[in-house]
Amino acid sequence: QRQLQESGPGLVSASQTLSLTCTVSGGSITNNAYYWSWIRQPPGKGLEWIGYISYIGSTYYSPSLNSRTTISRDTSNNQISLRLSSVTPEDTAVYYCTGQDGGVVSGYKYWGQGTQITVSS
């Protein structure tokens, strides 16, 4: 079974770029049909999907965040990364790394514990 662990800076200044890393253990991120998504939850609000990178490296981002989002991977270290540029306090949220094992239509089977990100003005 896969285990995911996010790491991040905790605090980020407005206008800067947020960089997060998700380390996956228990299996390769390149295994067939796996999709790796970043999802966030602002305080008091619901989950918001940010984007994914697939097992072959293709990416797709939420239209509302597309211009500021880059998701990449490091296959040697089995890691998924997120870069979110030009952050504002509205980007304050718990950020989760998730995994789907049955294609993009499957459920979010694997979740990291989440990492709290606070954007200061």
mmCIF file of N, CA, C and O in Angstrom, residues 24-73:
data_model
loop_
_atom_site.group_PDB
_atom_site.id
_atom_site.type_symbol
_atom_site.label_atom_id
_atom_site.label_comp_id
_atom_site.label_asym_id
_atom_site.label_seq_id
_atom_site.Cartn_x
_atom_site.Cartn_y
_atom_site.Cartn_z
ATOM 1 N N VAL A 24 6.283 9.628 -1.925
ATOM 2 C CA VAL A 24 5.448 8.432 -1.997
ATOM 3 C C VAL A 24 6.293 7.215 -1.683
ATOM 4 O O VAL A 24 7.371 7.034 -2.255
ATOM 5 N N SER A 25 5.811 6.374 -0.789
ATOM 6 C CA SER A 25 6.467 5.117 -0.472
ATOM 7 C C SER A 25 5.501 3.967 -0.708
ATOM 8 O O SER A 25 4.286 4.156 -0.763
ATOM 9 N N GLY A 26 6.045 2.772 -0.873
ATOM 10 C CA GLY A 26 5.224 1.591 -1.086
ATOM 11 C C GLY A 26 5.012 1.211 -2.533
ATOM 12 O O GLY A 26 4.420 0.162 -2.814
ATOM 13 N N GLY A 27 5.457 2.031 -3.455
ATOM 14 C CA GLY A 27 5.304 1.750 -4.868
ATOM 15 C C GLY A 27 5.731 2.937 -5.698
ATOM 16 O O GLY A 27 5.771 4.062 -5.209
ATOM 17 N N SER A 28 6.007 2.687 -6.943
ATOM 18 C CA SER A 28 6.491 3.726 -7.842
ATOM 19 C C SER A 28 5.366 4.641 -8.293
ATOM 20 O O SER A 28 4.257 4.193 -8.585
ATOM 21 N N ILE A 29 5.664 5.928 -8.402
ATOM 22 C CA ILE A 29 4.688 6.874 -8.915
ATOM 23 C C ILE A 29 4.460 6.701 -10.410
ATOM 24 O O ILE A 29 3.521 7.287 -10.959
ATOM 25 N N THR A 30 5.272 5.892 -11.068
ATOM 26 C CA THR A 30 5.111 5.633 -12.494
ATOM 27 C C THR A 30 4.305 4.381 -12.794
ATOM 28 O O THR A 30 4.140 4.027 -13.960
ATOM 29 N N ASN A 31 3.798 3.701 -11.778
ATOM 30 C CA ASN A 31 2.978 2.518 -12.010
ATOM 31 C C ASN A 31 1.741 2.859 -12.832
ATOM 32 O O ASN A 31 1.145 3.927 -12.682
ATOM 33 N N ASN A 32 1.348 1.940 -13.703
ATOM 34 C CA ASN A 32 0.230 2.164 -14.609
ATOM 35 C C ASN A 32 -1.034 2.618 -13.898
ATOM 36 O O ASN A 32 -1.400 2.074 -12.855
ATOM 37 N N ALA A 33 -1.680 3.616 -14.485
ATOM 38 C CA ALA A 33 -3.008 4.097 -14.100
ATOM 39 C C ALA A 33 -3.019 4.948 -12.831
ATOM 40 O O ALA A 33 -4.090 5.320 -12.360
ATOM 41 N N TYR A 34 -1.869 5.283 -12.293
ATOM 42 C CA TYR A 34 -1.820 6.122 -11.101
ATOM 43 C C TYR A 34 -1.827 7.600 -11.474
ATOM 44 O O TYR A 34 -1.094 8.032 -12.365
ATOM 45 N N TYR A 35 -2.673 8.340 -10.783
ATOM 46 C CA TYR A 35 -2.737 9.785 -10.928
ATOM 47 C C TYR A 35 -2.493 10.418 -9.580
ATOM 48 O O TYR A 35 -3.082 10.014 -8.573
ATOM 49 N N TRP A 36 -1.655 11.415 -9.564
ATOM 50 C CA TRP A 36 -1.243 12.059 -8.327
ATOM 51 C C TRP A 36 -1.706 13.506 -8.339
ATOM 52 O O TRP A 36 -1.278 14.297 -9.173
ATOM 53 N N SER A 37 -2.594 13.823 -7.403
ATOM 54 C CA SER A 37 -3.218 15.140 -7.367
ATOM 55 C C SER A 37 -2.831 15.902 -6.112
ATOM 56 O O SER A 37 -2.595 15.318 -5.055
ATOM 57 N N TRP A 38 -2.809 17.214 -6.259
ATOM 58 C CA TRP A 38 -2.752 18.108 -5.120
ATOM 59 C C TRP A 38 -4.146 18.683 -4.887
ATOM 60 O O TRP A 38 -4.803 19.135 -5.834
ATOM 61 N N ILE A 39 -4.583 18.635 -3.636
ATOM 62 C CA ILE A 39 -5.881 19.137 -3.216
ATOM 63 C C ILE A 39 -5.669 19.990 -1.978
ATOM 64 O O ILE A 39 -4.824 19.669 -1.144
ATOM 65 N N ARG A 40 -6.435 21.045 -1.849
ATOM 66 C CA ARG A 40 -6.284 21.897 -0.670
ATOM 67 C C ARG A 40 -7.630 22.183 -0.034
ATOM 68 O O ARG A 40 -8.678 22.057 -0.663
ATOM 69 N N GLN A 41 -7.581 22.558 1.235
ATOM 70 C CA GLN A 41 -8.784 22.901 1.980
ATOM 71 C C GLN A 41 -8.530 24.170 2.777
ATOM 72 O O GLN A 41 -7.849 24.135 3.809
ATOM 73 N N PRO A 42 -9.068 25.293 2.306
ATOM 74 C CA PRO A 42 -8.962 26.530 3.092
ATOM 75 C C PRO A 42 -9.730 26.390 4.395
ATOM 76 O O PRO A 42 -10.660 25.584 4.501
ATOM 77 N N PRO A 43 -9.380 27.176 5.409
ATOM 78 C CA PRO A 43 -10.085 27.066 6.688
ATOM 79 C C PRO A 43 -11.569 27.351 6.530
ATOM 80 O O PRO A 43 -11.965 28.342 5.916
ATOM 81 N N GLY A 44 -12.396 26.456 7.061
ATOM 82 C CA GLY A 44 -13.834 26.618 7.008
ATOM 83 C C GLY A 44 -14.470 26.364 5.659
ATOM 84 O O GLY A 44 -15.667 26.616 5.494
ATOM 85 N N LYS A 45 -13.701 25.867 4.701
ATOM 86 C CA LYS A 45 -14.227 25.622 3.371
ATOM 87 C C LYS A 45 -14.000 24.182 2.946
ATOM 88 O O LYS A 45 -13.360 23.399 3.651
ATOM 89 N N GLY A 46 -14.519 23.845 1.789
ATOM 90 C CA GLY A 46 -14.410 22.496 1.277
ATOM 91 C C GLY A 46 -13.109 22.244 0.548
ATOM 92 O O GLY A 46 -12.254 23.123 0.404
ATOM 93 N N LEU A 47 -12.979 21.020 0.079
ATOM 94 C CA LEU A 47 -11.785 20.623 -0.659
ATOM 95 C C LEU A 47 -11.783 21.234 -2.048
ATOM 96 O O LEU A 47 -12.817 21.309 -2.710
ATOM 97 N N GLU A 48 -10.619 21.654 -2.487
ATOM 98 C CA GLU A 48 -10.444 22.224 -3.816
ATOM 99 C C GLU A 48 -9.328 21.473 -4.533
ATOM 100 O O GLU A 48 -8.190 21.439 -4.065
ATOM 101 N N TRP A 49 -9.654 20.910 -5.684
ATOM 102 C CA TRP A 49 -8.668 20.213 -6.487
ATOM 103 C C TRP A 49 -7.787 21.213 -7.222
ATOM 104 O O TRP A 49 -8.277 22.155 -7.850
ATOM 105 N N ILE A 50 -6.493 21.008 -7.149
ATOM 106 C CA ILE A 50 -5.534 21.913 -7.758
ATOM 107 C C ILE A 50 -5.074 21.403 -9.117
ATOM 108 O O ILE A 50 -5.044 22.156 -10.101
ATOM 109 N N GLY A 51 -4.714 20.139 -9.185
ATOM 110 C CA GLY A 51 -4.248 19.571 -10.436
ATOM 111 C C GLY A 51 -3.647 18.203 -10.221
ATOM 112 O O GLY A 51 -3.521 17.740 -9.089
ATOM 113 N N TYR A 52 -3.271 17.557 -11.326
ATOM 114 C CA TYR A 52 -2.665 16.236 -11.217
ATOM 115 C C TYR A 52 -1.481 16.083 -12.152
ATOM 116 O O TYR A 52 -1.316 16.838 -13.109
ATOM 117 N N ILE A 53 -0.694 15.086 -11.853
ATOM 118 C CA ILE A 53 0.296 14.569 -12.787
ATOM 119 C C ILE A 53 0.076 13.071 -12.865
ATOM 120 O O ILE A 53 -0.114 12.405 -11.853
ATOM 121 N N SER A 54 0.078 12.534 -14.068
ATOM 122 C CA SER A 54 -0.221 11.125 -14.269
ATOM 123 C C SER A 54 1.029 10.273 -14.183
ATOM 124 O O SER A 54 2.154 10.771 -14.093
ATOM 125 N N TYR A 55 0.815 8.974 -14.267
ATOM 126 C CA TYR A 55 1.912 8.022 -14.192
ATOM 127 C C TYR A 55 2.891 8.155 -15.355
ATOM 128 O O TYR A 55 4.028 7.678 -15.245
ATOM 129 N N ILE A 56 2.452 8.774 -16.457
ATOM 130 C CA ILE A 56 3.350 9.003 -17.577
ATOM 131 C C ILE A 56 3.855 10.441 -17.639
ATOM 132 O O ILE A 56 4.555 10.815 -18.577
ATOM 133 N N GLY A 57 3.477 11.249 -16.648
ATOM 134 C CA GLY A 57 3.989 12.598 -16.568
ATOM 135 C C GLY A 57 3.117 13.680 -17.158
ATOM 136 O O GLY A 57 3.523 14.856 -17.158
ATOM 137 N N SER A 58 1.945 13.336 -17.665
ATOM 138 C CA SER A 58 1.042 14.358 -18.176
ATOM 139 C C SER A 58 0.416 15.128 -17.015
ATOM 140 O O SER A 58 0.196 14.572 -15.942
ATOM 141 N N THR A 59 0.134 16.392 -17.238
ATOM 142 C CA THR A 59 -0.425 17.241 -16.186
ATOM 143 C C THR A 59 -1.715 17.900 -16.635
ATOM 144 O O THR A 59 -1.957 18.109 -17.829
ATOM 145 N N TYR A 60 -2.531 18.239 -15.659
ATOM 146 C CA TYR A 60 -3.743 18.997 -15.893
ATOM 147 C C TYR A 60 -4.069 19.753 -14.624
ATOM 148 O O TYR A 60 -4.008 19.194 -13.532
ATOM 149 N N TYR A 61 -4.422 21.039 -14.776
ATOM 150 C CA TYR A 61 -4.640 21.900 -13.627
ATOM 151 C C TYR A 61 -6.051 22.461 -13.608
ATOM 152 O O TYR A 61 -6.690 22.622 -14.655
ATOM 153 N N SER A 62 -6.516 22.785 -12.419
ATOM 154 C CA SER A 62 -7.785 23.475 -12.285
ATOM 155 C C SER A 62 -7.742 24.766 -13.091
ATOM 156 O O SER A 62 -6.770 25.525 -12.997
ATOM 157 N N PRO A 63 -8.768 25.026 -13.907
ATOM 158 C CA PRO A 63 -8.754 26.263 -14.696
ATOM 159 C C PRO A 63 -8.560 27.522 -13.860
ATOM 160 O O PRO A 63 -7.921 28.470 -14.325
ATOM 161 N N SER A 64 -9.079 27.537 -12.652
ATOM 162 C CA SER A 64 -8.970 28.727 -11.812
ATOM 163 C C SER A 64 -7.557 28.956 -11.291
ATOM 164 O O SER A 64 -7.231 30.067 -10.869
ATOM 165 N N LEU A 65 -6.732 27.935 -11.318
ATOM 166 C CA LEU A 65 -5.373 28.028 -10.810
ATOM 167 C C LEU A 65 -4.320 27.749 -11.869
ATOM 168 O O LEU A 65 -3.123 27.797 -11.572
ATOM 169 N N ASN A 66 -4.749 27.485 -13.078
ATOM 170 C CA ASN A 66 -3.852 27.030 -14.135
ATOM 171 C C ASN A 66 -2.663 27.959 -14.354
ATOM 172 O O ASN A 66 -1.530 27.502 -14.514
ATOM 173 N N SER A 67 -2.914 29.248 -14.357
ATOM 174 C CA SER A 67 -1.855 30.197 -14.679
ATOM 175 C C SER A 67 -0.782 30.279 -13.605
ATOM 176 O O SER A 67 0.310 30.793 -13.863
ATOM 177 N N ARG A 68 -1.076 29.781 -12.406
ATOM 178 C CA ARG A 68 -0.130 29.889 -11.299
ATOM 179 C C ARG A 68 0.442 28.549 -10.857
ATOM 180 O O ARG A 68 1.258 28.514 -9.937
ATOM 181 N N THR A 69 0.040 27.458 -11.493
ATOM 182 C CA THR A 69 0.329 26.117 -10.988
ATOM 183 C C THR A 69 1.304 25.357 -11.868
ATOM 184 O O THR A 69 1.185 25.366 -13.092
ATOM 185 N N THR A 70 2.238 24.705 -11.219
ATOM 186 C CA THR A 70 3.109 23.746 -11.889
ATOM 187 C C THR A 70 3.239 22.514 -11.004
ATOM 188 O O THR A 70 3.629 22.626 -9.844
ATOM 189 N N ILE A 71 2.894 21.365 -11.540
ATOM 190 C CA ILE A 71 3.088 20.096 -10.855
ATOM 191 C C ILE A 71 4.139 19.306 -11.622
ATOM 192 O O ILE A 71 4.055 19.183 -12.842
ATOM 193 N N SER A 72 5.096 18.786 -10.906
ATOM 194 C CA SER A 72 6.166 18.032 -11.529
ATOM 195 C C SER A 72 6.480 16.802 -10.687
ATOM 196 O O SER A 72 5.897 16.604 -9.618
ATOM 197 N N ARG A 73 7.386 15.985 -11.191
ATOM 198 C CA ARG A 73 7.741 14.781 -10.459
ATOM 199 C C ARG A 73 9.227 14.513 -10.550
ATOM 200 O O ARG A 73 9.902 14.942 -11.489
#
